[in-house]
Amino acid sequence: EKAGYKHFMLKEINEQPRAIRDTTLGRISLDTGKVFLQEMQITAEDFRNASQITIAACGTSWHAGLAGKFMIERLARLPVEVDYASEYRYRDPIADPRAIGLLITQSGETADTIAAQRELIAKGSKTLAICNVVGAAVTREAQGTITTNAGPEIGVASTKAFTAQLTALFVFALHLAQVRGTISSDESKQLVEELSRIPGKVEEILRSVDDQCCQLAKSFSTARDFLFLGRGIHYPIALEGALKLKEISYIHAEGYPAGEMKHGPNALIDETLPVVCIATKDPNDPSSVLKYEKTLSNIQEVTARSGRVIAIAIEGDDTISQLVEHTIHIPQAPELLLPVLEVVPLQLLAYHIAVRRGCDVDQPRNLAKSVTVE
Ligand code: M6R
């Protein structure tokens, strides 16, 4: 049932090209650039009149939501709030009937996420679910569902469900943008084409970085702490890299926005601290280039203090490889799609470190696959 893989997690990491492809299936047209969602009770009119999107989710799904905020705000020019579902209902949230609630959940059975959904509904919002399990609790109360077609995820650490969620969020952001008229048809077509190339690029990463991550695990599996840094849409991926490592290897890890380092965490850096820096850029996107340059100087601050940097960079980026000890290269993609590629080496790194430490990768201690209590 593990199809020859040693663990479900590794099998599921390797299933990502298919999971991503299946999540776009029947939803995008390469000819027209148009995006279609399943039929739902939320109308185009509701999307046009929406005051904001309120995302609630937990854990990895919350990280997908944080990345989704960048996609939706950028493409559909609609404000997005992202909450931990476990916090949402305790702060008497200000919701209005024009806000659309978006619940992101692999299982669709997470008690906190269901509670947040009920709070949203009670305040008069319509809710939409991004869910991997057809017919799950969250989808039964939602006015619409975008199913991630990742297939059953057995490993407690979420991998293919996460990249499928990012894909669904990208598709949703494009749909919103088309309905709201905030995107040209040329741009739509280009982004849909780029989206269709992502599964192939993930395949390429799986082939090219697995050995390297295995080697890196040898050098770093005894570290006591890890830092993960990223800016903008790459920051949620830093959080996700840290969560993967924490939950399966039991190494303490933190994700930080790169620019916040000088406001405190720089004090932690010494020669024993591995720092994973996401330093990718989309050369066609001026804000991405600017962010990249700032991240470069954050990396220099780490190396100047003898921190041991592992960078995630775009193929052919020699500036980074000359600056740091280790660079993992990934293919180029538009800024909003880079997260799907960046997370793959972080999953593999966490996996190989956990295996070296002799941890139970598929069933880490103290954790359950779906958390059905609040
Ligand atoms: O099923 P859900 O997506 O609602 O689950 C949310 C979290 O419990 C889940 O993502 C958890 O953080 C994973 N173990 C992370 O790998």
XYZ file of C-alpha atoms and ligand atoms in Angstrom:
390
model
C 0.000 0.000 0.000
C 3.068 2.229 0.315
C 3.786 1.425 -3.329
C 7.384 0.495 -2.562
C 8.104 3.622 -0.496
C 9.438 3.303 3.031
C 6.825 5.649 4.464
C 3.462 7.092 3.468
C 4.952 10.548 3.809
C 7.559 9.857 1.125
C 4.945 8.279 -1.123
C 2.693 11.314 -0.677
C 5.534 13.768 -1.334
C 6.129 11.924 -4.585
C 2.438 11.978 -5.494
C 2.390 15.766 -5.598
C 2.684 16.208 -9.362
C -0.458 14.133 -9.776
C -2.268 15.769 -6.841
C -1.629 19.227 -8.282
C -2.612 18.207 -11.793
C -5.829 16.599 -10.566
C -6.718 19.724 -8.596
C -6.628 21.794 -11.798
C -8.408 19.140 -13.857
C -11.621 20.386 -15.481
C -11.154 23.775 -13.815
C -8.863 25.545 -16.251
C -8.953 26.137 -19.981
C -5.567 26.554 -21.614
C -7.256 27.932 -24.741
C -9.154 30.760 -23.118
C -7.416 31.153 -19.747
C -10.824 30.818 -18.078
C -11.232 29.162 -14.703
C -14.335 27.209 -13.663
C -15.469 26.169 -10.200
C -17.982 23.502 -9.323
C -21.546 24.686 -9.101
C -22.215 26.393 -5.804
C -24.681 28.560 -3.939
C -22.299 31.490 -3.941
C -23.019 33.449 -7.099
C -20.803 35.580 -9.329
C -22.825 38.487 -7.926
C -21.818 37.507 -4.355
C -18.167 37.413 -5.431
C -18.459 40.808 -7.120
C -20.099 42.378 -4.077
C -17.876 40.699 -1.497
C -16.362 43.053 1.076
C -13.607 40.644 2.020
C -12.598 36.999 2.238
C -12.168 35.623 5.748
C -9.978 32.530 5.829
C -9.978 30.216 8.853
C -7.877 27.048 9.106
C -5.418 25.180 11.335
C -1.818 24.040 11.017
C -0.617 23.404 7.500
C -3.983 24.447 6.079
C -3.554 27.801 7.847
C -0.198 28.197 6.095
C -1.949 27.581 2.774
C -4.419 30.304 3.784
C -1.607 32.770 4.484
C -0.201 32.151 1.010
C -3.724 32.352 -0.451
C -4.073 35.868 0.963
C -1.250 37.018 -1.340
C -2.857 35.316 -4.345
C -6.356 36.699 -3.761
C -5.299 40.229 -2.840
C -2.893 40.458 -5.752
C -5.143 39.029 -8.459
C -8.668 39.901 -7.290
C -7.851 43.074 -5.308
C -10.070 41.944 -2.451
C -8.928 42.224 1.187
C -8.284 38.898 2.896
C -8.107 38.194 6.614
C -6.522 34.939 7.760
C -7.320 33.520 11.182
C -6.345 30.462 13.118
C -9.668 28.633 13.229
C -8.893 27.822 16.865
C -8.873 31.550 17.702
C -11.607 32.861 15.448
C -14.722 32.542 17.534
C -13.137 33.692 20.761
C -12.610 37.262 19.658
C -16.195 38.118 18.758
C -15.086 38.712 15.174
C -16.484 41.535 13.099
C -18.079 39.804 10.158
C -20.627 41.142 7.723
C -22.925 39.324 5.346
C -20.842 40.554 2.418
C -17.738 38.828 3.769
C -17.216 35.349 2.354
C -15.785 32.773 4.747
C -13.218 30.346 3.341
C -12.417 27.229 5.354
C -9.337 25.301 4.324
C -9.071 21.766 5.643
C -7.610 18.517 4.400
C -9.905 16.299 6.467
C -12.951 18.551 6.642
C -13.434 17.229 10.185
C -11.201 19.561 12.238
C -13.321 20.688 15.202
C -11.785 24.181 15.392
C -12.412 24.772 11.704
C -16.017 23.614 12.000
C -16.472 25.966 14.987
C -15.071 28.905 12.994
C -17.390 28.052 10.119
C -20.414 28.057 12.462
C -19.374 31.445 13.816
C -19.086 32.831 10.269
C -22.486 31.433 9.353
C -24.009 32.861 12.546
C -22.692 36.301 11.565
C -24.405 35.976 8.184
C -21.450 35.114 5.933
C -21.619 32.532 3.198
C -18.898 29.920 3.499
C -16.800 28.121 0.948
C -14.652 25.071 1.720
C -11.383 23.919 0.236
C -11.380 20.303 1.345
C -9.728 17.033 0.393
C -12.501 14.686 1.546
C -15.736 14.595 -0.410
C -18.783 14.837 1.863
C -16.789 15.796 4.996
C -18.466 17.832 7.780
C -17.206 21.240 6.639
C -18.466 20.698 3.097
C -21.932 19.789 4.364
C -22.376 23.192 5.982
C -20.681 25.193 3.229
C -22.431 26.921 0.333
C -19.721 25.723 -1.997
C -16.685 23.454 -2.071
C -13.508 23.328 -4.084
C -12.291 19.764 -3.695
C -8.554 19.239 -3.643
C -8.048 16.024 -5.536
C -4.934 14.938 -3.652
C -6.411 11.531 -2.770
C -6.255 10.012 0.716
C -3.430 11.410 2.837
C -2.266 8.911 5.463
C 0.924 10.476 6.856
C 0.153 12.749 9.800
C 2.422 15.398 8.281
C 0.461 17.026 5.492
C 2.325 17.229 2.175
C 0.340 16.585 -0.994
C -2.802 18.066 0.559
C -0.858 21.295 1.132
C 0.367 21.713 -2.442
C -3.136 20.798 -3.647
C -4.556 23.518 -1.335
C -2.127 26.081 -2.772
C -3.255 25.010 -6.241
C -6.944 25.304 -5.337
C -6.307 28.746 -3.831
C -4.559 29.895 -6.988
C -7.463 28.644 -9.098
C -9.930 30.370 -6.750
C -7.975 33.652 -6.838
C -7.955 33.549 -10.643
C -11.682 32.824 -10.733
C -12.418 35.712 -8.374
C -10.223 38.012 -10.462
C -12.048 37.021 -13.647
C -15.477 37.512 -12.107
C -14.471 40.840 -10.598
C -12.735 42.041 -13.770
C -9.404 42.700 -12.091
C -7.330 40.680 -14.544
C -6.868 40.910 -18.325
C -7.552 37.862 -20.461
C -3.913 37.851 -21.583
C -2.682 37.707 -18.020
C -5.216 34.992 -17.183
C -4.085 32.902 -20.101
C -0.468 33.280 -19.168
C -1.068 32.329 -15.528
C -3.191 29.319 -16.468
C -0.393 28.144 -18.757
C 2.143 28.627 -15.982
C -0.101 26.700 -13.591
C -0.261 23.792 -16.033
C 3.569 23.623 -16.018
C 3.810 23.293 -12.216
C 3.316 19.493 -11.977
C 6.214 18.947 -14.412
C 8.401 21.312 -12.395
C 7.561 19.481 -9.159
C 8.583 16.233 -10.872
C 11.865 17.850 -11.813
C 12.457 18.933 -8.191
C 11.657 15.463 -6.861
C 14.274 14.046 -9.218
C 16.933 16.662 -8.636
C 16.894 17.453 -4.898
C 16.142 14.215 -3.050
C 19.801 13.108 -2.852
C 20.905 16.571 -1.836
C 18.305 16.729 0.975
C 19.451 13.290 2.124
C 23.063 14.550 2.261
C 22.048 17.724 4.072
C 20.188 15.609 6.607
C 23.512 13.930 7.441
C 25.104 17.263 8.340
C 22.145 18.804 10.098
C 20.192 16.038 11.835
C 21.858 16.720 15.174
C 21.012 20.428 15.261
C 19.053 21.535 18.293
C 17.170 24.357 16.578
C 16.417 25.513 13.050
C 15.276 28.832 11.635
C 13.301 29.200 8.401
C 13.137 32.620 6.734
C 11.062 34.039 3.913
C 9.413 37.267 2.827
C 5.971 37.986 1.403
C 4.292 34.885 0.022
C 7.444 32.906 0.870
C 7.016 33.540 4.585
C 4.118 31.037 4.922
C 6.424 28.477 3.278
C 9.075 29.218 5.906
C 6.402 28.525 8.545
C 5.451 25.306 6.793
C 9.088 24.147 6.556
C 9.471 24.739 10.297
C 6.226 22.904 11.127
C 7.198 19.872 9.025
C 10.546 19.636 10.813
C 9.030 20.103 14.285
C 6.290 17.573 13.939
C 8.255 14.679 12.478
C 11.836 15.160 13.760
C 11.085 16.859 17.127
C 13.739 19.490 16.419
C 12.701 22.924 17.575
C 12.171 25.127 14.534
C 10.762 28.561 13.884
C 9.597 30.303 10.757
C 10.263 34.025 10.623
C 9.700 36.835 8.135
C 13.270 37.521 6.959
C 12.984 41.242 7.687
C 12.116 40.629 11.334
C 15.457 39.003 12.131
C 17.092 42.275 13.052
C 14.271 42.977 15.505
C 15.324 40.175 17.815
C 16.096 36.706 16.444
C 19.530 37.764 15.091
C 20.632 37.306 18.691
C 20.145 33.542 18.290
C 22.573 33.154 15.405
C 25.846 31.323 15.920
C 27.796 28.607 14.116
C 25.484 25.895 15.439
C 22.284 27.332 13.967
C 21.061 26.120 10.561
C 19.031 28.842 8.823
C 16.938 27.863 5.828
C 16.377 30.946 3.663
C 13.855 31.047 0.858
C 15.547 33.366 -1.616
C 13.703 32.931 -4.893
C 12.681 35.635 -7.330
C 10.456 36.149 -10.315
C 12.468 38.467 -12.587
C 9.260 39.640 -14.301
C 7.812 40.933 -11.057
C 9.445 44.096 -9.675
C 8.147 43.577 -6.123
C 9.550 40.040 -6.121
C 12.956 41.329 -7.252
C 12.963 43.971 -4.520
C 12.055 41.374 -1.899
C 14.819 39.105 -3.167
C 17.399 41.869 -2.812
C 16.320 42.557 0.756
C 16.449 38.830 1.511
C 20.007 38.745 0.157
C 21.078 41.289 2.738
C 19.275 39.299 5.469
C 21.285 36.263 4.381
C 24.483 38.275 4.614
C 23.559 39.218 8.170
C 23.246 35.509 8.999
C 26.531 34.488 7.332
C 28.357 37.406 8.977
C 27.360 35.891 12.325
C 28.525 32.398 11.231
C 24.985 31.029 10.892
C 24.851 28.030 8.542
C 22.628 28.931 5.625
C 20.732 26.518 3.411
C 19.194 28.624 0.637
C 16.321 27.778 -1.671
C 17.046 29.628 -4.909
C 16.129 29.643 -8.585
C 18.198 27.541 -11.001
C 21.159 29.483 -12.305
C 21.267 31.920 -9.380
C 25.008 31.988 -8.697
C 24.861 35.069 -6.480
C 23.252 32.992 -3.759
C 25.388 29.889 -4.174
C 28.522 32.003 -3.800
C 27.211 33.549 -0.627
C 26.083 30.505 1.354
C 27.186 27.014 2.375
C 24.350 25.087 0.672
C 21.918 26.009 -2.096
C 18.959 23.948 -3.252
C 17.857 24.986 -6.734
C 14.303 24.941 -8.043
C 12.902 25.905 -11.473
C 11.580 29.372 -12.283
C 7.853 30.136 -11.938
C 5.720 33.254 -11.435
C 5.901 34.690 -7.912
C 2.441 33.463 -6.839
C 3.218 29.889 -7.891
C 6.727 29.619 -6.447
C 5.449 28.449 -3.009
C 4.261 25.161 -4.547
C 7.825 24.487 -5.699
C 9.652 25.852 -2.642
C 7.910 23.633 -0.140
C 8.966 20.359 -1.806
C 12.662 20.475 -0.754
C 11.567 21.550 2.745
C 9.329 18.467 3.004
C 12.196 16.234 1.848
C 14.649 17.867 4.226
C 12.313 17.312 7.189
C 11.667 13.747 6.035
C 15.337 12.754 5.733
C 16.253 14.410 9.028
C 13.426 12.586 10.823
C 14.446 9.253 9.277
C 18.069 9.768 10.371
C 16.878 10.538 13.884
C 14.923 7.296 13.910
C 11.562 9.012 14.336
C 8.206 7.519 13.464
C 7.704 9.677 10.382
C 4.129 8.682 9.563
C 2.845 8.758 13.122
C 4.713 11.329 15.175
C 4.228 11.241 18.924
C 1.301 13.124 20.482
C -0.369 13.874 17.141
C -3.480 12.658 15.334
C -4.227 12.934 11.632
C -7.404 14.841 12.239
C -8.077 16.818 15.364
C -11.726 16.401 16.202
C -11.688 18.141 19.577
C -11.493 21.907 20.195
O -7.482 18.385 8.248
P -7.033 19.800 8.450
O -6.382 20.385 7.245
O -8.138 20.680 8.954
O -5.923 19.703 9.582
C -5.332 20.863 10.088
C -4.103 20.544 10.899
O -4.416 19.725 11.993
C -3.015 19.854 10.052
O -2.679 20.604 8.931
C -1.740 19.620 10.882
O -1.137 20.827 11.211
C -0.770 18.698 10.131
N -0.345 17.629 10.978
C 0.441 19.415 9.618
O 1.316 18.577 8.934
